[in-house]
Coordinates of C-alpha atoms and ligand atoms in Angstrom, one line a residue:
M224 CA 72.8 113.3 116.3
I225 CA 71.2 109.3 115.1
K226 CA 69.7 109.7 111.3
I227 CA 66.6 107.7 111.5
E228 CA 65.4 106.7 108.0
I229 CA 61.5 105.8 107.9
S230 CA 58.8 104.7 105.2
K231 CA 56.2 107.1 104.0
T232 CA 53.6 106.0 105.7
L233 CA 55.1 106.7 109.0
Q234 CA 56.6 110.1 108.1
S235 CA 52.8 111.3 107.8
K236 CA 51.5 109.7 110.7
I237 CA 54.2 111.3 112.8
R238 CA 53.8 114.7 111.0
K239 CA 49.8 114.4 112.4
G240 CA 51.6 114.1 115.4
Y241 CA 52.4 110.6 116.2
P242 CA 55.7 110.8 119.1
W243 CA 57.0 107.0 118.3
V244 CA 59.1 105.2 115.7
F245 CA 59.7 101.7 116.8
R246 CA 63.3 99.7 116.1
Y247 CA 61.9 97.9 113.3
Q248 CA 60.1 100.5 111.9
I249 CA 64.2 101.8 110.8
Q250 CA 65.0 101.6 107.6
N251 CA 68.9 102.3 107.7
M252 CA 71.9 100.0 109.9
I253 CA 72.6 102.1 112.9
P254 CA 75.9 101.0 114.3
E255 CA 75.5 99.6 117.7
E256 CA 78.1 101.8 119.1
R257 CA 76.8 104.7 118.5
Q258 CA 75.9 106.1 122.1
E259 CA 73.9 109.1 121.4
H260 CA 71.0 110.2 123.2
L261 CA 69.2 112.3 120.2
G262 CA 67.9 111.4 116.7
V263 CA 66.5 113.1 114.0
V264 CA 64.0 112.0 111.2
Y265 CA 64.1 113.5 107.6
D266 CA 61.0 113.1 105.2
H267 CA 61.8 111.0 101.4
K268 CA 62.6 115.1 100.4
N269 CA 65.0 114.9 103.0
R270 CA 63.5 117.3 104.4
F271 CA 63.4 118.0 108.7
L272 CA 60.9 116.4 110.0
A273 CA 61.6 115.5 113.6
V274 CA 64.1 115.9 116.2
G275 CA 63.9 112.8 119.7
L276 CA 65.5 111.5 122.1
W277 CA 66.9 107.9 120.8
D278 CA 67.1 105.0 123.2
P279 CA 69.1 101.7 121.7
C280 CA 68.0 100.0 124.7
S281 CA 64.5 100.2 123.6
D282 CA 62.2 98.5 121.0
L283 CA 60.4 101.7 121.5
C284 CA 64.0 104.1 120.1
F285 CA 62.6 107.3 119.1
R286 CA 60.4 109.3 120.9
V287 CA 59.7 112.7 119.6
L288 CA 60.5 115.9 121.4
N289 CA 59.7 118.5 118.2
L290 CA 58.5 118.5 115.2
G291 CA 57.9 120.6 112.0
A292 CA 61.0 122.8 112.3
P293 CA 64.6 122.0 113.7
K294 CA 64.8 123.2 116.8
E295 CA 67.5 123.2 119.6
I296 CA 67.1 120.8 122.6
S297 CA 68.0 123.1 125.1
S298 CA 67.0 124.4 129.0
D299 CA 65.1 127.2 126.9
F300 CA 63.2 124.2 124.9
F301 CA 62.5 122.5 128.0
R302 CA 61.7 126.1 130.2
E303 CA 59.2 127.1 126.9
Q304 CA 57.5 123.1 126.6
L305 CA 56.9 122.6 130.6
Q306 CA 55.2 126.9 130.5
S307 CA 52.7 125.3 128.4
A308 CA 52.2 122.4 130.7
V309 CA 52.2 124.9 133.7
K310 CA 49.7 126.7 132.0
I311 CA 46.9 123.8 131.6
R312 CA 47.2 122.6 135.0
E313 CA 46.2 126.1 136.3
D314 CA 43.3 126.5 138.1
L315 CA 43.8 123.0 139.7
K316 CA 45.3 124.8 143.1
S317 CA 42.2 127.4 143.5
Q318 CA 40.2 124.1 143.0
G319 CA 41.8 122.5 146.7
T320 CA 44.4 119.9 144.7
T321 CA 47.9 120.0 145.7
G322 CA 48.8 116.8 144.0
Y323 CA 48.3 116.3 140.5
R324 CA 49.9 115.2 137.2
V325 CA 52.3 118.4 135.2
I326 CA 54.0 116.4 132.8
N327 CA 52.0 113.9 131.2
G328 CA 55.0 112.2 128.8
E329 CA 54.4 112.5 125.2
N330 CA 51.1 114.7 126.0
D331 CA 53.4 117.7 126.8
R332 CA 56.3 116.9 124.5
F333 CA 58.6 115.4 127.1
P334 CA 58.4 111.6 125.3
G335 CA 58.5 108.8 127.6
L336 CA 59.1 111.6 131.2
V337 CA 56.1 112.3 134.1
L338 CA 56.1 115.0 136.0
D339 CA 54.1 114.0 139.6
R340 CA 53.3 117.2 142.0
Y341 CA 52.2 116.6 145.4
E342 CA 52.6 120.0 147.5
D343 CA 55.9 120.1 147.4
T344 CA 57.7 117.5 146.4
L345 CA 58.1 116.1 142.9
V346 CA 58.1 113.3 141.5
L347 CA 60.2 112.4 138.4
K348 CA 59.4 109.5 136.9
L349 CA 61.4 108.3 133.5
Y350 CA 60.1 105.5 131.0
T351 CA 63.4 105.6 129.6
A352 CA 67.1 106.1 129.9
S353 CA 67.5 108.6 127.1
W354 CA 66.1 111.1 129.6
F355 CA 69.3 110.9 132.2
P356 CA 71.9 113.3 130.3
F357 CA 69.2 116.0 130.9
L358 CA 68.8 115.2 134.2
D359 CA 70.7 117.7 136.2
E360 CA 69.5 120.9 133.9
L361 CA 65.6 119.3 134.3
C362 CA 66.0 119.1 138.3
E363 CA 67.0 122.9 138.2
L364 CA 64.2 123.7 135.9
F365 CA 61.5 122.1 137.7
Q366 CA 63.4 123.1 141.1
K367 CA 63.3 127.0 139.8
E368 CA 59.5 126.5 139.1
F369 CA 58.5 125.0 141.5
K370 CA 60.5 125.7 144.7
S371 CA 59.6 122.4 145.8
Q372 CA 61.7 120.6 148.4
Q373 CA 62.4 117.4 147.1
I374 CA 62.7 115.7 143.8
V375 CA 61.6 111.6 144.2
L376 CA 62.9 110.3 140.4
R377 CA 61.3 106.8 139.8
L378 CA 62.0 104.6 137.0
S379 CA 60.1 101.7 135.1
R380 CA 60.5 98.6 134.9
N381 CA 62.4 98.6 131.8
V382 CA 64.6 101.6 132.6
D383 CA 65.3 99.7 135.9
K384 CA 66.3 96.5 134.5
F385 CA 68.7 98.3 131.8
L386 CA 70.9 100.0 134.7
N387 CA 74.0 98.6 136.2
D388 CA 75.3 98.5 139.5
K389 CA 77.6 101.5 138.6
S390 CA 74.7 103.6 137.4
K391 CA 74.3 106.9 139.3
Y392 CA 70.6 106.0 139.8
R393 CA 68.0 104.0 141.0
D394 CA 64.5 104.0 141.6
G395 CA 63.7 106.0 144.6
Q396 CA 66.3 108.0 144.4
V397 CA 66.0 111.6 145.6
L398 CA 67.3 114.0 143.5
Y399 CA 66.7 116.6 145.2
G400 CA 66.6 117.9 148.9
N401 CA 67.0 115.0 151.7
K402 CA 63.8 113.2 152.1
N403 CA 64.0 109.7 154.3
S404 CA 60.6 109.1 153.9
G405 CA 58.7 108.3 150.8
W406 CA 55.6 109.8 153.0
V407 CA 54.0 113.1 151.5
Q408 CA 50.7 114.6 152.3
F409 CA 48.8 116.7 149.3
K410 CA 45.0 117.7 149.0
E411 CA 42.7 116.4 146.3
N412 CA 39.5 118.5 145.6
G413 CA 39.8 119.8 149.1
L414 CA 40.5 116.2 150.6
K415 CA 43.1 115.3 151.8
F416 CA 45.8 112.2 151.2
V417 CA 49.4 110.7 152.1
A418 CA 51.2 108.9 149.2
D419 CA 54.4 107.7 149.7
V420 CA 56.6 108.3 146.5
I421 CA 58.6 106.2 146.7
E422 CA 57.4 102.8 148.1
G423 CA 53.8 103.0 146.2
Q424 CA 52.4 102.0 143.1
K425 CA 52.7 104.5 140.0
T426 CA 54.0 107.6 141.7
G427 CA 52.5 107.0 144.8
F428 CA 49.0 107.9 144.1
Y429 CA 45.7 106.8 141.0
L430 CA 46.2 110.8 140.0
D431 CA 44.0 109.6 136.9
Q432 CA 41.1 108.8 138.7
K433 CA 40.4 112.5 140.0
D434 CA 37.7 112.9 137.9
N435 CA 35.9 110.2 139.0
R436 CA 36.2 110.0 142.7
L437 CA 34.8 113.1 142.2
K438 CA 32.1 111.8 140.3
I439 CA 31.3 108.3 142.7
M440 CA 30.9 111.3 145.5
K441 CA 28.5 113.4 143.9
M442 CA 25.9 110.4 143.2
A443 CA 26.9 108.6 146.7
K444 CA 24.6 110.1 149.1
G445 CA 22.7 107.4 151.2
L446 CA 24.4 104.4 148.8
S447 CA 25.9 101.0 149.9
V448 CA 29.0 100.5 148.5
L449 CA 31.6 98.0 147.5
N450 CA 35.3 99.0 146.5
V451 CA 37.3 96.8 144.7
F452 CA 41.0 97.0 144.1
S453 CA 40.7 100.0 146.2
Y454 CA 44.3 101.0 146.6
S455 CA 44.9 103.7 149.2
G456 CA 41.4 103.8 149.2
G457 CA 40.4 107.5 146.8
F458 CA 37.0 106.0 145.6
S459 CA 35.9 105.6 150.0
V460 CA 36.8 108.6 151.0
Y461 CA 35.0 110.9 148.1
A462 CA 32.5 108.0 148.5
L463 CA 31.7 108.9 152.3
V464 CA 32.5 112.5 152.2
G465 CA 29.8 112.2 149.5
G466 CA 27.4 111.4 152.2
C467 CA 27.0 107.3 151.5
D468 CA 25.8 104.5 153.6
S469 CA 28.3 102.8 154.3
V470 CA 32.1 101.2 152.7
M471 CA 33.2 97.4 151.6
E472 CA 37.0 97.9 150.7
V473 CA 38.5 94.3 148.4
D474 CA 42.4 95.3 148.1
S475 CA 44.9 92.0 147.9
N476 CA 48.0 94.2 149.6
P477 CA 48.3 95.0 152.9
F478 CA 50.0 97.8 152.2
A479 CA 47.0 99.6 150.2
L480 CA 44.6 98.5 153.4
E481 CA 46.6 100.3 156.0
T482 CA 47.3 103.7 153.7
S483 CA 43.9 103.4 153.1
L484 CA 42.8 103.9 156.8
R485 CA 45.5 106.8 157.1
N486 CA 43.3 108.2 154.9
L487 CA 39.6 107.8 156.1
K488 CA 41.5 109.0 159.0
L489 CA 42.6 112.1 157.7
N490 CA 39.3 113.4 156.7
F491 CA 37.5 112.4 159.3
P492 CA 39.8 112.3 162.1
E493 CA 36.7 112.2 164.7
K494 CA 35.6 108.6 163.4
S495 CA 37.2 105.5 163.8
F496 CA 37.9 103.0 161.1
P497 CA 37.5 99.8 160.7
S498 CA 33.8 100.5 161.8
K499 CA 30.4 99.4 161.4
N500 CA 30.2 101.2 158.1
F501 CA 33.5 101.0 156.8
I502 CA 34.7 97.4 157.0
Q503 CA 38.1 95.8 154.6
K504 CA 38.5 92.5 153.1
K505 CA 42.2 91.8 152.4
G506 CA 42.9 88.8 149.5
D507 CA 41.8 88.0 145.4
A508 CA 39.1 90.0 144.1
F509 CA 38.0 88.2 141.8
Q510 CA 37.4 84.6 145.4
I511 CA 35.8 87.2 147.3
L512 CA 33.5 89.1 145.1
A513 CA 32.5 85.1 144.6
Q514 CA 32.3 85.1 148.2
L515 CA 30.0 88.0 148.6
K516 CA 27.9 86.1 146.4
S517 CA 27.1 83.1 147.9
E518 CA 26.7 84.8 151.2
N519 CA 23.6 87.2 149.4
Y520 CA 25.3 90.5 149.9
Y521 CA 24.2 93.7 147.3
F522 CA 25.2 96.8 147.1
D523 CA 24.0 100.1 145.5
L524 CA 26.9 101.1 144.0
V525 CA 29.7 98.9 142.7
I526 CA 33.5 100.1 141.5
L527 CA 35.9 97.9 140.0
D528 CA 39.5 99.7 139.0
P529 CA 41.8 97.0 138.6
P530 CA 45.5 96.9 137.5
A531 CA 46.2 97.3 134.3
F532 CA 45.8 93.5 133.6
A533 CA 47.6 93.5 130.3
R534 CA 50.7 94.7 130.4
K535 CA 51.8 93.3 127.5
K536 CA 50.3 93.1 124.4
K537 CA 50.1 88.9 124.7
H538 CA 47.9 89.2 127.4
K539 CA 45.2 91.1 126.1
T540 CA 42.8 87.9 124.9
L541 CA 43.7 86.9 129.1
A542 CA 43.1 90.6 130.1
L543 CA 39.5 91.1 128.6
D544 CA 38.4 87.5 130.1
A545 CA 39.0 89.5 133.2
Y546 CA 37.3 92.7 132.5
A547 CA 34.1 90.6 131.6
S548 CA 34.0 88.2 134.6
L549 CA 35.1 90.9 137.0
A550 CA 31.9 92.8 135.2
K551 CA 29.9 90.2 136.0
A552 CA 30.6 89.1 139.3
G553 CA 29.9 93.1 139.9
A554 CA 27.0 93.4 138.2
Q555 CA 25.4 90.2 140.3
L556 CA 25.9 92.6 143.3
T557 CA 23.9 95.3 142.1
S558 CA 20.8 96.8 141.4
G559 CA 22.2 100.3 141.5
V560 CA 24.9 101.2 139.6
L561 CA 28.4 99.5 138.5
Y562 CA 31.6 101.6 137.8
T563 CA 34.5 99.8 136.0
A564 CA 37.5 100.9 134.2
S565 CA 40.7 99.5 132.5
C566 CA 44.1 101.2 132.8
S567 CA 45.4 98.4 129.9
A568 CA 47.4 100.5 127.4
H569 CA 46.8 97.7 125.3
V570 CA 43.5 97.3 125.6
S571 CA 41.3 99.6 123.6
G572 CA 37.4 101.4 124.8
K573 CA 36.4 99.2 122.3
E574 CA 37.2 96.0 123.2
F575 CA 36.9 96.7 127.0
Y576 CA 33.1 98.1 126.6
D577 CA 32.6 94.7 124.8
A578 CA 34.4 92.6 127.2
V579 CA 32.7 94.7 129.7
Y580 CA 28.6 94.7 128.0
L581 CA 29.6 90.7 127.9
G582 CA 29.6 90.0 131.1
V583 CA 27.0 92.2 132.5
R584 CA 24.6 90.6 129.5
S585 CA 25.4 87.5 131.1
T586 CA 24.0 87.8 134.2
G587 CA 20.3 88.3 132.3
K588 CA 19.7 91.7 133.9
K589 CA 18.8 94.6 132.2
F590 CA 21.1 97.4 132.0
E591 CA 21.7 101.1 130.6
E592 CA 24.9 103.2 130.2
I593 CA 24.5 106.3 132.0
A594 CA 28.5 107.1 131.0
R595 CA 31.8 106.6 129.7
T596 CA 34.7 108.6 131.0
G597 CA 38.3 108.7 130.9
H598 CA 41.7 110.3 132.6
A599 CA 41.8 113.9 134.5
H600 CA 42.7 116.3 132.3
D601 CA 45.6 116.2 134.4
H602 CA 46.6 113.9 132.1
P603 CA 45.9 115.4 128.8
A604 CA 46.0 112.3 125.5
I605 CA 46.9 113.5 122.2
F606 CA 47.4 109.8 120.4
P607 CA 45.4 106.5 120.4
E608 CA 47.5 105.3 122.7
A609 CA 47.6 107.7 125.6
F610 CA 44.1 107.4 126.4
Y611 CA 45.0 104.4 128.0
L612 CA 42.0 104.6 131.3
K613 CA 38.8 103.3 129.8
S614 CA 35.9 103.7 132.1
A615 CA 32.2 103.2 132.2
Y616 CA 29.0 103.5 134.8
I617 CA 26.2 101.5 134.2
K618 CA 22.8 100.8 135.8
I619 CA 21.5 97.8 136.5
S620 CA 18.3 96.5 137.8
Ligands
SAH762 N1 40.8 102.5 142.9 C1 42.6 102.7 142.9 C2 43.6 102.2 142.5 C3 43.7 100.5 142.1 S1 45.1 100.1 141.4 C4 43.1 104.3 143.3 O1 42.2 104.8 143.0 O2 43.8 104.6 143.7 C5 44.9 98.4 141.7 C6 45.1 98.0 143.0 O3 44.5 96.6 143.1 C7 46.4 97.6 143.7 O4 45.6 98.5 145.2 C8 46.6 96.3 144.0 O5 47.3 96.3 144.8 C9 44.7 95.1 143.2 N2 44.8 94.2 143.2 C10 45.6 93.8 142.4 N3 45.6 92.5 141.7 C11 45.0 92.2 142.7 C12 43.5 90.9 142.9 N4 44.0 90.1 142.3 N5 42.3 91.2 144.4 C13 42.3 92.0 145.0 N6 43.0 93.4 144.8 C14 44.0 93.5 143.5

């Protein structure tokens, strides 16, 4: 194993559960030709501190697998970790949910690995190539646990970029089973959805917004709803099931809008869409919001769930400007509730809420915060960077 030396400060952070070491934090020389995929950290008294995945191709080059006591990284180890992850999601099936996150990376002690389940399909998403040597044993383990029909591999941009032509692996590859299309059907809180797990965004569906969608359903009765950045229509379906009066969706991606229509038809087979109380607008959200304002549109509930504006730290300032101007545009279009979210890991909760209130305040309207929320409980978070989803419900007068 690669031996990694780090500062005392970082040692104590890791001892408290922080799971990452970046390249610039390593204090010893590690020859480039070393190809191991496991690393170990000892403290300044040469006591074992942590064992983890070593990824020489990434700036985030060490991710903790096990802390405190030496442990063999074997199938038994992975099985134990998987059992704990499964346990905290046990109640989901009885709530009518068959599409959910089974493993949330570092937070379930599988650093850099996400496993989403869509009924009998599993989607394994890797954020580090260091998992490749373990892939066969992981597939066997997951397959045994879930009796799944297929396992699909998805790769983060960084891992995908790093692979060469000779690699055994590629994004969208079916690791197990024989699936020739990416479409899967599943349930969330008893509602039906389809997702394309090969071509779709994330692993196919924004599973992290489950609890917020339910909250929207509960407040939707009789309301006119504007769902901006609607993707595959999750919020729209919940709002309509909750008895809302109308929905207008906005998204720039035609595939997203088509998928949303499929999801509406699945849940309301007797109705046809689009209809007089369900319309879609394809295009840039910022432009469409401005246009709606100039045409004096008003909605009782405005949902703003944009993509991660800050994928890199250097984009943070631009992202905060975008959150502020969206919140302003959203607040101008309602005298009801504004729901606004950010999934940018590089933007902290405080920075996001400050930007949102800067935007809302600039409308001159009165407002009051109703609630702040994050991800659903199948997305546990154990360190600051893992709390990426932040959102607020704001009453606008
Ligand atoms: N609310 C969704 C998830 C939103 S993901 C859900 O619950 O499932 C972000 C969406 O924003 C994607 O569908 C993407 O196509 C869309 N998008 C990204 N940039 C956009 C822009 N400038 N204008 C409109 N839509 C945009």
